[in-house]
Short mmCIF file of C-alpha atoms in Angstrom, two decimals:
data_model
loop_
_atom_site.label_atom_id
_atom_site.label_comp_id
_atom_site.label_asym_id
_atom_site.label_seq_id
_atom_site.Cartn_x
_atom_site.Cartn_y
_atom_site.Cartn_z
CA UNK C 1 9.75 -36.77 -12.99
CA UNK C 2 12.37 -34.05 -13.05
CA UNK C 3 11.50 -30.26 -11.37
CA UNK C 4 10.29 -28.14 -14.64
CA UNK C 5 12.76 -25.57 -15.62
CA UNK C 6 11.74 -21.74 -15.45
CA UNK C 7 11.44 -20.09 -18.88
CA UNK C 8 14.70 -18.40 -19.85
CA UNK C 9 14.13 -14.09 -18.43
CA UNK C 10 14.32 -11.42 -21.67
CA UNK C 11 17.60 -9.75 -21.00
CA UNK C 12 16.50 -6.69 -23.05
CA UNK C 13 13.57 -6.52 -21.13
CA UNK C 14 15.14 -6.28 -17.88
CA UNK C 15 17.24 -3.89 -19.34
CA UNK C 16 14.03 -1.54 -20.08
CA UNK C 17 12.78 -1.55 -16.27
CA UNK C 18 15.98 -0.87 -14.93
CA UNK C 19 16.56 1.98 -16.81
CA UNK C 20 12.52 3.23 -16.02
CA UNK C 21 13.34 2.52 -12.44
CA UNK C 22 16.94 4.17 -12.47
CA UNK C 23 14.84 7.13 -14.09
CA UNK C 24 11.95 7.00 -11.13
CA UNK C 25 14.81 6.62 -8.21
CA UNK C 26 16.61 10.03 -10.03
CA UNK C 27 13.60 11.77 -10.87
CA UNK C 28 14.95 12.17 -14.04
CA UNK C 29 17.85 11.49 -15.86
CA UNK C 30 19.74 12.11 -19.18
CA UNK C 31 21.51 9.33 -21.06
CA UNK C 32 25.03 9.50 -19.85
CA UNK C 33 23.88 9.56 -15.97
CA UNK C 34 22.09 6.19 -16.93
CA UNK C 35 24.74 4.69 -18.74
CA UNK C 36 27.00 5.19 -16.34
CA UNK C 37 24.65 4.63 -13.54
CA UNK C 38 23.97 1.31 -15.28
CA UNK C 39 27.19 0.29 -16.57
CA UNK C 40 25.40 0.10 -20.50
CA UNK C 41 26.73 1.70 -23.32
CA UNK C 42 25.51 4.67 -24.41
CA UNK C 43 23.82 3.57 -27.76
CA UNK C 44 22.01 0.55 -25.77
CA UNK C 45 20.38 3.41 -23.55
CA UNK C 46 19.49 5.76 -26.52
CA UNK C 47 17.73 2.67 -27.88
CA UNK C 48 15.79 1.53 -25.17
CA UNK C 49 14.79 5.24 -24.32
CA UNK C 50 13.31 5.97 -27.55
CA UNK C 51 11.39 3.02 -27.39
CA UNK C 52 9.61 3.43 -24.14
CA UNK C 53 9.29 7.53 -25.59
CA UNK C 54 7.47 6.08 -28.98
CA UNK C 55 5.23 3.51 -26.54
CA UNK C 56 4.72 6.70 -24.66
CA UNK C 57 5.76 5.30 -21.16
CA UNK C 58 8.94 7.90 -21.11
CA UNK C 59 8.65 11.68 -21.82
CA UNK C 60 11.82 13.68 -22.77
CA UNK C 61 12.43 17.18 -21.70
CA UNK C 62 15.34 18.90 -22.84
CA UNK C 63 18.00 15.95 -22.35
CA UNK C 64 16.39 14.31 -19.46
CA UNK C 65 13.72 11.61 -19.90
CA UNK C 66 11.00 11.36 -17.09
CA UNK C 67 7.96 9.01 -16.65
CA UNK C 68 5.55 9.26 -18.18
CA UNK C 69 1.65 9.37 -17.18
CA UNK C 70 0.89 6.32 -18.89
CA UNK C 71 2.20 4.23 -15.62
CA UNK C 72 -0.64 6.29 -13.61
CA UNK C 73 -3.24 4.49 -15.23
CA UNK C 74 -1.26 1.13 -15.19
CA UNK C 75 -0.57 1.65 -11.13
CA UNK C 76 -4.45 3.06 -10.84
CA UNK C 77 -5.72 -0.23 -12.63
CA UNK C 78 -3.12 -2.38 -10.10
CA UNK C 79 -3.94 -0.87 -6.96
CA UNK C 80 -7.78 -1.24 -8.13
CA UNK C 81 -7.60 -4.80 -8.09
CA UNK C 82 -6.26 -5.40 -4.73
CA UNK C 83 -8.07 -2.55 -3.16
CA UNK C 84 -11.64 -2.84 -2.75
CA UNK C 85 -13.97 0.16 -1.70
CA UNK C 86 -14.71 -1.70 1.21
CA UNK C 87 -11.50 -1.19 2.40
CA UNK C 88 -11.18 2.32 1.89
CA UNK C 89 -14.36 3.19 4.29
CA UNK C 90 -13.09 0.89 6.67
CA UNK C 91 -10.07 2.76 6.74
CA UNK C 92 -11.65 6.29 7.06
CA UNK C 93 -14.08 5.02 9.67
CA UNK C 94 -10.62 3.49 12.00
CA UNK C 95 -9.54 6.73 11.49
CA UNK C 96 -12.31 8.93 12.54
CA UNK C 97 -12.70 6.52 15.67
CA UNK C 98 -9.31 6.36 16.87
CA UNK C 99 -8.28 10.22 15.98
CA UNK C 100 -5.49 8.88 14.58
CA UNK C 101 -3.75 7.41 11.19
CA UNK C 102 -5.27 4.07 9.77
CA UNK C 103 -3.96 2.64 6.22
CA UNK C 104 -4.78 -0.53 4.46
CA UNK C 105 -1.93 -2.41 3.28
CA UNK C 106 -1.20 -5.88 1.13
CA UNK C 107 1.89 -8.14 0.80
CA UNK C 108 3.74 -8.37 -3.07
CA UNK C 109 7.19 -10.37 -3.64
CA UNK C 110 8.14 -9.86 -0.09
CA UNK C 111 7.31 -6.22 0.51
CA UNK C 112 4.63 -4.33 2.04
CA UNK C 113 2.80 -1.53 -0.27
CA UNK C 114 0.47 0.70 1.07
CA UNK C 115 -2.66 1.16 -0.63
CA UNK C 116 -4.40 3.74 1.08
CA UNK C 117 -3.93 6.04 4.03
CA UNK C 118 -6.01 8.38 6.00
CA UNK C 119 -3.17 10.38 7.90
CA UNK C 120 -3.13 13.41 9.92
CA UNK C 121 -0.43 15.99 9.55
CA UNK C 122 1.92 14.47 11.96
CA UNK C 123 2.00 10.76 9.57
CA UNK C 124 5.36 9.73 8.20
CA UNK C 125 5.96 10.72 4.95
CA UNK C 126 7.18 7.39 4.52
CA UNK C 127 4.20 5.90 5.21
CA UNK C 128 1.99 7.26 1.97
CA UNK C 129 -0.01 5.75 -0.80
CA UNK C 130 2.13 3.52 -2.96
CA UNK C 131 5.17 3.26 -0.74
CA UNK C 132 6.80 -0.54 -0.29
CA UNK C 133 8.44 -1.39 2.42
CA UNK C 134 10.19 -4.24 4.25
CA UNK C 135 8.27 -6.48 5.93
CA UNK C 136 10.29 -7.08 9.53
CA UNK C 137 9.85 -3.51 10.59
CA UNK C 138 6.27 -2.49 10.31
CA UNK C 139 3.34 -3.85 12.39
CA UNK C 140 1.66 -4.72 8.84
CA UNK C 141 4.40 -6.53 7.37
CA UNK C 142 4.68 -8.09 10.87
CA UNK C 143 1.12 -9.25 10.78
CA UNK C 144 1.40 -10.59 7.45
CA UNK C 145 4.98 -12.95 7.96
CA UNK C 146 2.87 -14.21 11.30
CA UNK C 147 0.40 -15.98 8.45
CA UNK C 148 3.42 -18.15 7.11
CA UNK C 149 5.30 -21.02 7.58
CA UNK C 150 8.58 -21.12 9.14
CA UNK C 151 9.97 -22.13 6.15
CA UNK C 152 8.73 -19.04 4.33
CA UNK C 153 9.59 -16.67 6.48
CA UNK C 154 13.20 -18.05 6.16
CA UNK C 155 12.68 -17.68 2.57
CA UNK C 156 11.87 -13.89 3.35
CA UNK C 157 15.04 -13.42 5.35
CA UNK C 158 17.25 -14.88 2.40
CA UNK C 159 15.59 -12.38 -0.15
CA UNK C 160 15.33 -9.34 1.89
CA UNK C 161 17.46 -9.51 4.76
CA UNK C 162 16.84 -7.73 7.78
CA UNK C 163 18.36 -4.38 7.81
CA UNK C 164 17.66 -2.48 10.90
CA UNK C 165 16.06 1.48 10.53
CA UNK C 166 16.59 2.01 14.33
CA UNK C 167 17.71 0.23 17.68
CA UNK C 168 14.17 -1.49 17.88
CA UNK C 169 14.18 -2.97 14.32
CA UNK C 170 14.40 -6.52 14.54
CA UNK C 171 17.85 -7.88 13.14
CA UNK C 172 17.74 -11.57 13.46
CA UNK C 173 16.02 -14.74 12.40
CA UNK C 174 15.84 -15.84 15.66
CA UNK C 175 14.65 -12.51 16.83
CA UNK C 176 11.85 -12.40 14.16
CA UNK C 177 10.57 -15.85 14.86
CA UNK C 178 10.24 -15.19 18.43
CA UNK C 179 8.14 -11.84 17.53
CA UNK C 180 6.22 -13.67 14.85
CA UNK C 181 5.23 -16.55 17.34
CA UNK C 182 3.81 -13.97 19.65
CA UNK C 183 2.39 -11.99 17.19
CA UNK C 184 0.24 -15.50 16.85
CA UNK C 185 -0.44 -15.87 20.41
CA UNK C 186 -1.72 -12.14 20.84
CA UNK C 187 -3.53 -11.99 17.40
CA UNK C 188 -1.86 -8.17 16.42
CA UNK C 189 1.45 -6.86 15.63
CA UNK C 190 2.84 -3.69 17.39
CA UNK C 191 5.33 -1.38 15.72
CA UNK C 192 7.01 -0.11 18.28
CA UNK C 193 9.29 2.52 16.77
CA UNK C 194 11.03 -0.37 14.76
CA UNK C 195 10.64 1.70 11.54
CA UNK C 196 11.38 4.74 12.99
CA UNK C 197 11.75 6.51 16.16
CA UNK C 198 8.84 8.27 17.48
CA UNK C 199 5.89 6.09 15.42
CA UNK C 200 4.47 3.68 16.89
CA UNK C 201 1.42 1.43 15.30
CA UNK C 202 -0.81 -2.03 15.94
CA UNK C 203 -1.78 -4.12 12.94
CA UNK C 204 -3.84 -7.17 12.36
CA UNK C 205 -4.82 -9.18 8.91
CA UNK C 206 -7.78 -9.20 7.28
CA UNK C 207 -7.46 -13.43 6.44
CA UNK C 208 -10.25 -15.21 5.15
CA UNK C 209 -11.79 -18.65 6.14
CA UNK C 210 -9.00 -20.68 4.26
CA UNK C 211 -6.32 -19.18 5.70
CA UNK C 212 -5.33 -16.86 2.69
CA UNK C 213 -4.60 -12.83 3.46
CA UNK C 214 -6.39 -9.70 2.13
CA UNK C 215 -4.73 -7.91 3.83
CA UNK C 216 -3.68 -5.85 6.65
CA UNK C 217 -5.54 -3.15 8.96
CA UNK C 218 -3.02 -0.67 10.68
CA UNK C 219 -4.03 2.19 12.94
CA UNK C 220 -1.03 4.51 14.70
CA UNK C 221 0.98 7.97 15.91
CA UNK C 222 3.28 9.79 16.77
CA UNK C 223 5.20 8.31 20.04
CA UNK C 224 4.57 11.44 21.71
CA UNK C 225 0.61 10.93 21.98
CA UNK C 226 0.30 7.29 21.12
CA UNK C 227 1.73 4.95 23.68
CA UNK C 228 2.21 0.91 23.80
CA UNK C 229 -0.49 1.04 25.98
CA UNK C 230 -2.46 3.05 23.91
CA UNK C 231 -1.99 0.62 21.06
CA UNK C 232 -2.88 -2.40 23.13
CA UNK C 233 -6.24 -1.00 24.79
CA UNK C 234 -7.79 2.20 22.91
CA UNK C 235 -6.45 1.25 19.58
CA UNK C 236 -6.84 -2.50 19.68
CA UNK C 237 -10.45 -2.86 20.03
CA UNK C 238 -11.78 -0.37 17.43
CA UNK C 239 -9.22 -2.16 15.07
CA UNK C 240 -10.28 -5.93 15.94
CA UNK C 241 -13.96 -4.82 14.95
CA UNK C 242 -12.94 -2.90 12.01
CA UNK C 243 -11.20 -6.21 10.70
CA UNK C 244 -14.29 -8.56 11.49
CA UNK C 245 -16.21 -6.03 9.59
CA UNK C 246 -14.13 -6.16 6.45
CA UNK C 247 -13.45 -9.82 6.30
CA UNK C 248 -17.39 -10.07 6.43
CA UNK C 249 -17.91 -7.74 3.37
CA UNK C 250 -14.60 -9.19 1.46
CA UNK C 251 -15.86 -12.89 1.46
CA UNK C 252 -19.13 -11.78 0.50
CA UNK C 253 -18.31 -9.60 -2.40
CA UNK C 254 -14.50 -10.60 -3.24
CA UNK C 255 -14.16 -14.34 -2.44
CA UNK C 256 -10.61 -15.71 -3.07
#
């Protein structure tokens, strides 16, 4: 029996989400910016722009179309589904016992998105609500590629790469699956300023008893008040219970 072929992708279709996302990336942009951007002709975007304005995904203002509010409902209604309330007290409570920034994150196509954060002033601004990031340079996304198989994690590596944010970011495959192996043995990831300098953070999954993810506990600081130690003693222990806590609750309300 031969390997079923994929349905054929809806080349206009693509066409519509990379002009919404050119739009996002620009905060707003006319139609000769996106052609150009794009490499489309100028009467392709006109035609696709008036048709997410009609649908009332785009809003135009002067000669610059924008998102509209339409996708904060659609990204509310997402994030609702993968993040349960349990999750959000959990995260407040790491917070409060730790004095220091907690956030409950999930894995989608091969990128970390945070789903919610309870973050003092001195947080990364990267680090907020709604932000996806690779998956090599976080403790999260660390935690998370420690649940797989070799031979996904290589598939991770081929689709992402492994672009390095500062001299600690792991840049290899060999590298990786050395981290990811002890990241097994110790039960917790460390981000050790691997996304960027002066953050540090320790992470650990919330899995379930078959082996699947929910997701992934993270509690960290600033470098200047939050050292490796730090991670590994006062930090580690309030975040183990925290997990054993949530993956209670989670396969009692939300079973996979």
């Amino acid at each position: 029996m031969g390997t079923p072929t994929k349905p054929r992708e809806v080349q206009a279709t693509k066409t519509s989400f990379r002009l919404i996302e050119a739009i996002q990336e620009s905060g707003g942009a006319g139609v000769s910016e996106l052609a150009s951007r794009l490499d489309l002709a100028k009467s392709t975007v006109v035609y696709h722009l008036t048709t997410l304005e009609r649908q009332e995904y785009l809003v135009q203002e002067g000669s610059e179309y924008h998102l509209g509010l339409r996708f904060f409902k659609l990204g509310q209604d997402a994030m609702g589904r993968r993040l349960p309330d349990a999750a959000r007290k959990k995260v407040k409570d790491l917070a409060a016992k730790t004095d220091a920034e907690a956030d409950y994150s999930v894995e989608e196509y091969g990128y970390i998105v945070l789903l919610y954060d309870q973050a003092d002033s001195s947080a990364e601004p990267g680090f907020k609500t709604g932000s996806h990031h690779r998956m090599h340079n976080n403790a999260a996304g660390k935690a998370i590629l420690a649940t797989w198989d070799d031979s996904r994690v290589d598939e991770y590596v081929t689709q992402v790469g492994l672009p390095t944010r500062t001299e600690h970011t792991i840049g290899s495959r060999a590298e990786l699956l050395e981290a990811l192996a002890q990241v097994r043995e110790q039960g917790y990831a460390l981000n050790d300023e691997e996304y960027m300098r002066g953050y540090r953070s320790v992470s650990m999954v919330v899995d379930d008893a078959d082996g699947g993810v929910y997701g992934a506990l993270t509690v960290g600081g600033p470098s200047y008040r939050v050292s490796r130690e730090t991670l590994q003693t006062e930090f580690r222990v309030p975040l183990a219970q925290a997990v054993d806590e949530l993956r209670a609750e989670l396969e009692s309300s939300y079973p996979r």
